[in-house]
Tab-separated table of C-alpha atoms in Angstrom:
chain	number	residue	atom	x	y	z
A	1	MET	CA	-41.823	-103.280	-158.045
A	2	ALA	CA	-42.271	-102.012	-154.491
A	3	SER	CA	-39.792	-102.980	-151.811
A	4	PRO	CA	-40.929	-105.198	-148.923
A	5	VAL	CA	-42.313	-103.231	-145.990
A	6	LEU	CA	-42.033	-103.844	-142.267
A	7	LEU	CA	-44.872	-106.112	-141.144
A	8	ASN	CA	-47.037	-104.805	-138.309
A	9	ASN	CA	-50.415	-105.704	-136.855
A	10	VAL	CA	-51.904	-102.235	-137.383
A	11	ASP	CA	-51.354	-101.563	-141.076
A	12	HIS	CA	-51.625	-105.256	-141.918
A	13	ARG	CA	-54.271	-106.443	-139.482
A	14	ASP	CA	-56.505	-107.705	-142.324
A	15	LEU	CA	-53.705	-109.159	-144.433
A	16	ARG	CA	-54.402	-112.580	-145.884
A	17	VAL	CA	-51.964	-114.848	-147.699
A	18	ALA	CA	-52.776	-117.781	-149.962
A	19	VAL	CA	-51.099	-120.972	-148.842
A	20	GLY	CA	-49.946	-123.782	-151.077
A	21	HIS	CA	-47.483	-123.879	-153.936
A	22	HIS	CA	-47.818	-123.237	-157.639
A	23	ALA	CA	-45.882	-122.042	-160.668
A	24	ARG	CA	-47.652	-118.686	-160.372
A	25	TYR	CA	-45.969	-118.243	-156.991
A	26	GLY	CA	-42.525	-118.877	-158.435
A	27	ASP	CA	-42.291	-122.526	-157.417
A	28	ALA	CA	-41.543	-123.862	-160.916
A	29	ILE	CA	-37.778	-123.967	-160.371
A	30	ASN	CA	-35.313	-126.842	-160.528
A	31	GLN	CA	-33.280	-125.902	-157.449
A	32	THR	CA	-33.527	-123.693	-154.397
A	33	ARG	CA	-31.218	-122.214	-151.780
A	34	VAL	CA	-31.088	-124.033	-148.454
A	35	PHE	CA	-29.558	-123.351	-145.043
A	36	PRO	CA	-27.743	-125.453	-142.412
A	37	ALA	CA	-30.539	-125.192	-139.830
A	38	GLU	CA	-32.792	-127.245	-142.125
A	39	PHE	CA	-30.312	-129.871	-143.367
A	40	GLU	CA	-31.634	-132.563	-141.018
A	41	GLU	CA	-35.138	-132.340	-142.518
A	42	LEU	CA	-33.891	-131.816	-146.073
A	43	GLN	CA	-31.681	-134.902	-146.187
A	44	ARG	CA	-34.724	-137.156	-145.858
A	45	ASP	CA	-36.173	-136.046	-149.221
A	46	TYR	CA	-33.627	-134.048	-151.219
A	47	ALA	CA	-30.067	-134.175	-152.483
A	48	ILE	CA	-28.166	-131.369	-150.736
A	49	LEU	CA	-25.452	-129.961	-152.995
A	50	VAL	CA	-22.946	-127.164	-152.508
A	51	ARG	CA	-22.231	-124.371	-154.976
A	52	ARG	CA	-20.050	-121.264	-155.141
A	53	ASP	CA	-21.412	-117.791	-155.730
A	54	GLU	CA	-19.739	-115.152	-157.905
A	55	ARG	CA	-17.501	-114.187	-154.972
A	56	GLY	CA	-16.392	-117.771	-154.440
A	57	ALA	CA	-18.404	-118.293	-151.241
A	58	PHE	CA	-20.028	-121.684	-150.709
A	59	PHE	CA	-23.774	-122.065	-150.246
A	60	GLY	CA	-26.208	-124.969	-150.081
A	61	THR	CA	-28.865	-125.933	-152.610
A	62	VAL	CA	-31.231	-128.814	-153.212
A	63	LEU	CA	-32.217	-130.175	-156.598
A	64	LEU	CA	-35.942	-130.025	-157.330
A	65	GLY	CA	-35.862	-131.053	-160.986
A	66	LEU	CA	-33.593	-131.888	-163.897
A	67	ASP	CA	-34.916	-129.706	-166.702
A	68	PRO	CA	-35.183	-125.875	-166.581
A	69	ASP	CA	-38.226	-124.662	-164.615
A	70	GLU	CA	-39.000	-128.234	-163.546
A	71	ASN	CA	-40.012	-128.827	-159.933
A	72	LEU	CA	-40.725	-132.526	-159.501
A	73	PHE	CA	-41.991	-131.900	-155.965
A	74	LEU	CA	-44.773	-129.641	-157.236
A	75	ALA	CA	-48.075	-131.515	-157.536
A	76	GLY	CA	-50.836	-129.106	-158.509
A	77	GLU	CA	-51.237	-126.754	-155.523
A	78	ARG	CA	-49.273	-129.050	-153.214
A	79	TRP	CA	-45.621	-129.601	-152.392
A	80	ASP	CA	-45.094	-133.362	-152.407
A	81	ALA	CA	-42.512	-133.884	-149.662
A	82	ARG	CA	-42.359	-134.150	-145.896
A	83	TYR	CA	-40.561	-130.814	-145.647
A	84	VAL	CA	-40.690	-127.676	-147.791
A	85	PRO	CA	-37.384	-125.764	-147.973
A	86	ALA	CA	-37.561	-122.564	-145.952
A	87	ALA	CA	-36.829	-120.354	-148.967
A	88	ARG	CA	-40.037	-121.667	-150.570
A	89	ALA	CA	-42.104	-121.951	-147.361
A	90	ARG	CA	-41.603	-118.301	-146.366
A	91	GLY	CA	-44.046	-117.039	-149.010
A	92	PRO	CA	-44.080	-113.243	-149.435
A	93	PHE	CA	-42.190	-112.681	-146.188
A	94	SER	CA	-38.520	-111.910	-145.629
A	95	ILE	CA	-36.097	-110.792	-142.948
A	96	GLY	CA	-34.938	-107.193	-143.042
A	97	VAL	CA	-32.647	-105.359	-140.637
A	98	VAL	CA	-34.142	-102.131	-139.257
A	99	ALA	CA	-32.316	-99.009	-138.071
A	100	ASP	CA	-31.234	-100.431	-134.705
A	101	GLY	CA	-29.823	-103.532	-136.370
A	102	GLU	CA	-32.581	-105.870	-135.218
A	103	PRO	CA	-33.878	-108.369	-137.812
A	104	MET	CA	-37.621	-107.949	-138.405
A	105	ILE	CA	-40.195	-109.580	-140.651
A	106	HIS	CA	-41.037	-107.716	-143.856
A	107	VAL	CA	-43.743	-108.474	-146.432
A	108	ASP	CA	-43.937	-107.928	-150.170
A	109	LEU	CA	-47.429	-106.538	-150.719
A	110	ASP	CA	-47.110	-107.033	-154.492
A	111	ASP	CA	-46.676	-110.792	-154.121
A	112	PRO	CA	-49.418	-112.753	-155.959
A	113	ARG	CA	-50.213	-114.685	-152.770
A	114	ILE	CA	-51.536	-111.524	-151.115
A	115	GLY	CA	-55.312	-111.154	-151.476
A	116	GLN	CA	-58.756	-111.532	-149.986
A	117	ASP	CA	-58.609	-115.306	-150.025
A	118	GLY	CA	-56.135	-117.136	-147.886
A	119	GLU	CA	-55.015	-117.473	-144.314
A	120	PRO	CA	-55.026	-114.462	-141.969
A	121	VAL	CA	-51.613	-113.261	-140.863
A	122	PHE	CA	-52.905	-111.902	-137.540
A	123	ARG	CA	-55.711	-113.107	-135.272
A	124	ASP	CA	-58.884	-111.021	-135.046
A	125	HIS	CA	-58.192	-109.987	-131.459
A	126	GLY	CA	-54.419	-109.656	-131.707
A	127	GLY	CA	-51.469	-111.986	-131.870
A	128	ASN	CA	-49.900	-113.959	-134.669
A	129	GLY	CA	-51.976	-116.388	-136.678
A	130	PRO	CA	-50.696	-119.948	-137.262
A	131	LEU	CA	-49.430	-118.949	-140.703
A	132	LEU	CA	-47.199	-116.223	-139.299
A	133	ASP	CA	-45.886	-118.540	-136.575
A	134	HIS	CA	-44.857	-121.031	-139.268
A	135	VAL	CA	-43.321	-118.326	-141.461
A	136	SER	CA	-41.409	-116.934	-138.469
A	137	ALA	CA	-39.873	-120.352	-137.856
A	138	MET	CA	-38.812	-120.612	-141.506
A	139	LEU	CA	-37.320	-117.116	-141.494
A	140	GLN	CA	-35.438	-117.941	-138.309
A	141	ARG	CA	-33.852	-120.923	-140.065
A	142	ILE	CA	-32.804	-118.705	-142.949
A	143	TYR	CA	-31.418	-115.982	-140.687
A	144	VAL	CA	-29.471	-118.411	-138.496
A	145	GLY	CA	-28.224	-120.184	-141.597
A	146	LEU	CA	-26.902	-116.992	-143.131
A	147	THR	CA	-24.935	-116.275	-139.956
A	148	THR	CA	-23.451	-119.778	-139.603
A	149	GLU	CA	-22.962	-121.234	-143.084
A	150	THR	CA	-19.647	-119.511	-143.855
A	151	ALA	CA	-18.027	-120.961	-140.738
A	152	MET	CA	-19.478	-124.385	-141.534
A	153	PHE	CA	-18.205	-124.505	-145.109
A	154	ASP	CA	-14.825	-123.118	-144.010
A	155	ALA	CA	-14.613	-125.977	-141.494
A	156	PHE	CA	-15.497	-128.510	-144.185
A	157	ALA	CA	-12.820	-127.086	-146.490
A	158	ALA	CA	-10.207	-127.081	-143.710
A	159	ALA	CA	-10.955	-130.752	-143.041
A	160	GLY	CA	-10.620	-131.566	-146.746
A	161	LEU	CA	-14.215	-132.725	-147.012
A	162	LEU	CA	-15.522	-130.649	-149.927
A	163	GLU	CA	-15.097	-132.415	-153.239
A	164	PRO	CA	-15.884	-130.916	-156.685
A	165	ALA	CA	-18.414	-133.035	-158.521
A	166	THR	CA	-20.076	-133.169	-161.921
A	167	LEU	CA	-23.137	-135.309	-161.389
A	168	GLN	CA	-24.202	-137.593	-164.223
A	169	LEU	CA	-27.746	-138.860	-163.858
A	170	ASP	CA	-28.763	-141.622	-166.261
A	171	LEU	CA	-32.399	-142.363	-166.982
A	172	ALA	CA	-33.616	-145.789	-167.999
A	173	ASP	CA	-34.375	-144.620	-171.567
A	174	GLY	CA	-30.779	-143.603	-172.189
A	175	ARG	CA	-31.051	-139.898	-171.405
A	176	ARG	CA	-28.264	-138.397	-169.317
A	177	TYR	CA	-28.344	-135.219	-167.275
A	178	ASP	CA	-25.010	-133.612	-166.422
A	179	ILE	CA	-25.095	-131.284	-163.422
A	180	PRO	CA	-21.738	-129.451	-163.291
A	181	ASP	CA	-20.046	-127.086	-160.863
A	182	ARG	CA	-21.263	-128.694	-157.675
A	183	PHE	CA	-19.466	-129.767	-154.525
A	184	THR	CA	-20.370	-132.437	-152.034
A	185	VAL	CA	-18.976	-133.874	-148.820
A	186	ASP	CA	-16.720	-136.825	-149.608
A	187	ALA	CA	-18.102	-139.700	-147.526
A	188	GLY	CA	-14.795	-141.589	-147.615
A	189	ARG	CA	-12.795	-138.638	-146.298
A	190	LEU	CA	-15.450	-138.003	-143.663
A	191	ALA	CA	-15.207	-141.595	-142.440
A	192	ALA	CA	-11.395	-141.384	-142.367
A	193	LEU	CA	-11.097	-138.197	-140.273
A	194	ASP	CA	-8.922	-138.528	-137.191
A	195	GLY	CA	-10.084	-137.770	-133.678
A	196	ASP	CA	-8.851	-134.173	-133.631
A	197	ALA	CA	-10.578	-133.287	-136.883
A	198	LEU	CA	-13.797	-134.933	-135.744
A	199	ALA	CA	-13.634	-133.069	-132.444
A	200	ARG	CA	-13.174	-129.709	-134.191
A	201	LEU	CA	-16.194	-130.314	-136.405
A	202	HIS	CA	-18.238	-131.516	-133.448
A	203	ARG	CA	-17.397	-128.433	-131.367
A	204	GLY	CA	-18.768	-126.192	-134.093
A	205	ASP	CA	-21.819	-128.471	-134.521
A	206	PHE	CA	-20.666	-129.077	-138.088
A	207	LEU	CA	-20.186	-132.841	-137.910
A	208	ARG	CA	-23.863	-133.721	-138.214
A	209	PRO	CA	-24.436	-131.431	-141.237
A	210	ALA	CA	-21.463	-133.070	-142.960
A	211	PHE	CA	-23.066	-136.494	-142.555
A	212	TRP	CA	-26.452	-135.142	-143.680
A	213	ILE	CA	-24.978	-133.725	-146.893
A	214	ALA	CA	-23.086	-136.939	-147.649
A	215	SER	CA	-26.067	-139.201	-146.986
A	216	SER	CA	-28.497	-137.027	-148.944
A	217	LEU	CA	-26.931	-137.934	-152.297
A	218	GLY	CA	-28.923	-141.164	-152.242
A	219	ASN	CA	-31.996	-139.034	-152.933
A	220	LEU	CA	-30.775	-138.419	-156.484
A	221	ARG	CA	-32.152	-141.857	-157.332
A	222	HIS	CA	-35.517	-140.843	-155.905
A	223	LEU	CA	-35.443	-137.645	-157.991
A	224	ILE	CA	-34.962	-139.710	-161.150
A	225	ASP	CA	-37.842	-141.956	-160.091
A	226	ARG	CA	-40.048	-138.886	-159.611
A	227	LYS	CA	-39.224	-137.699	-163.120
A	228	LEU	CA	-39.986	-141.045	-164.706
A	229	ARG	CA	-43.300	-141.329	-162.821
A	230	LYS	CA	-44.308	-137.801	-163.825
A	231	GLU	CA	-43.494	-138.453	-167.487
A	232	THR	CA	-45.408	-141.750	-167.390
A	233	HIS	CA	-48.477	-140.666	-165.453
A	234	GLY	CA	-48.468	-136.887	-165.918
């Protein structure tokens, strides 16, 4: 598989990218990586959960489904939510750091979304097309998130807010889904923080994300409802 290449409006002036979402584009997944810059939008539709990577570093995810390869937000060629996580909205594009250290947009020309049909990346007479403007905004959220999330999770841990959790989701027909090895923000500890701790989180702009993570857990009920509706109506 070829590596992503630096996007430019000369070599890629005729590039077109299919929009929408589908299993053939890799969207049939039950969770996806998310970033602090998008938590405000995410908490309206998804349960934001925290995991550790193999090095022990914390990172954010949202649940999309309960079974393997199940995305309950995927409806045909459409993503059924008010906001699509940036990692899924970016399509075949990514951020790469070039020789001078500046982050630049790259594109995977082997991605199945690349083809004759689809939205143009660049306008006929120069400039970014609407698709590229949207993708740039999503990539910016990812890039900013990668540079800020370690400090945010360190601040949560220092304030004693991160709580290990094994989620147990019970369906009406008696099925239970156990989702282990997750962390969440303890709402009780967050509410009980003293003024100094609140001020420290606020100075780093970490207080709002803590509330967004805590409040998002209510969306687990909506995820169960989505699963039951899909199984009932297809």
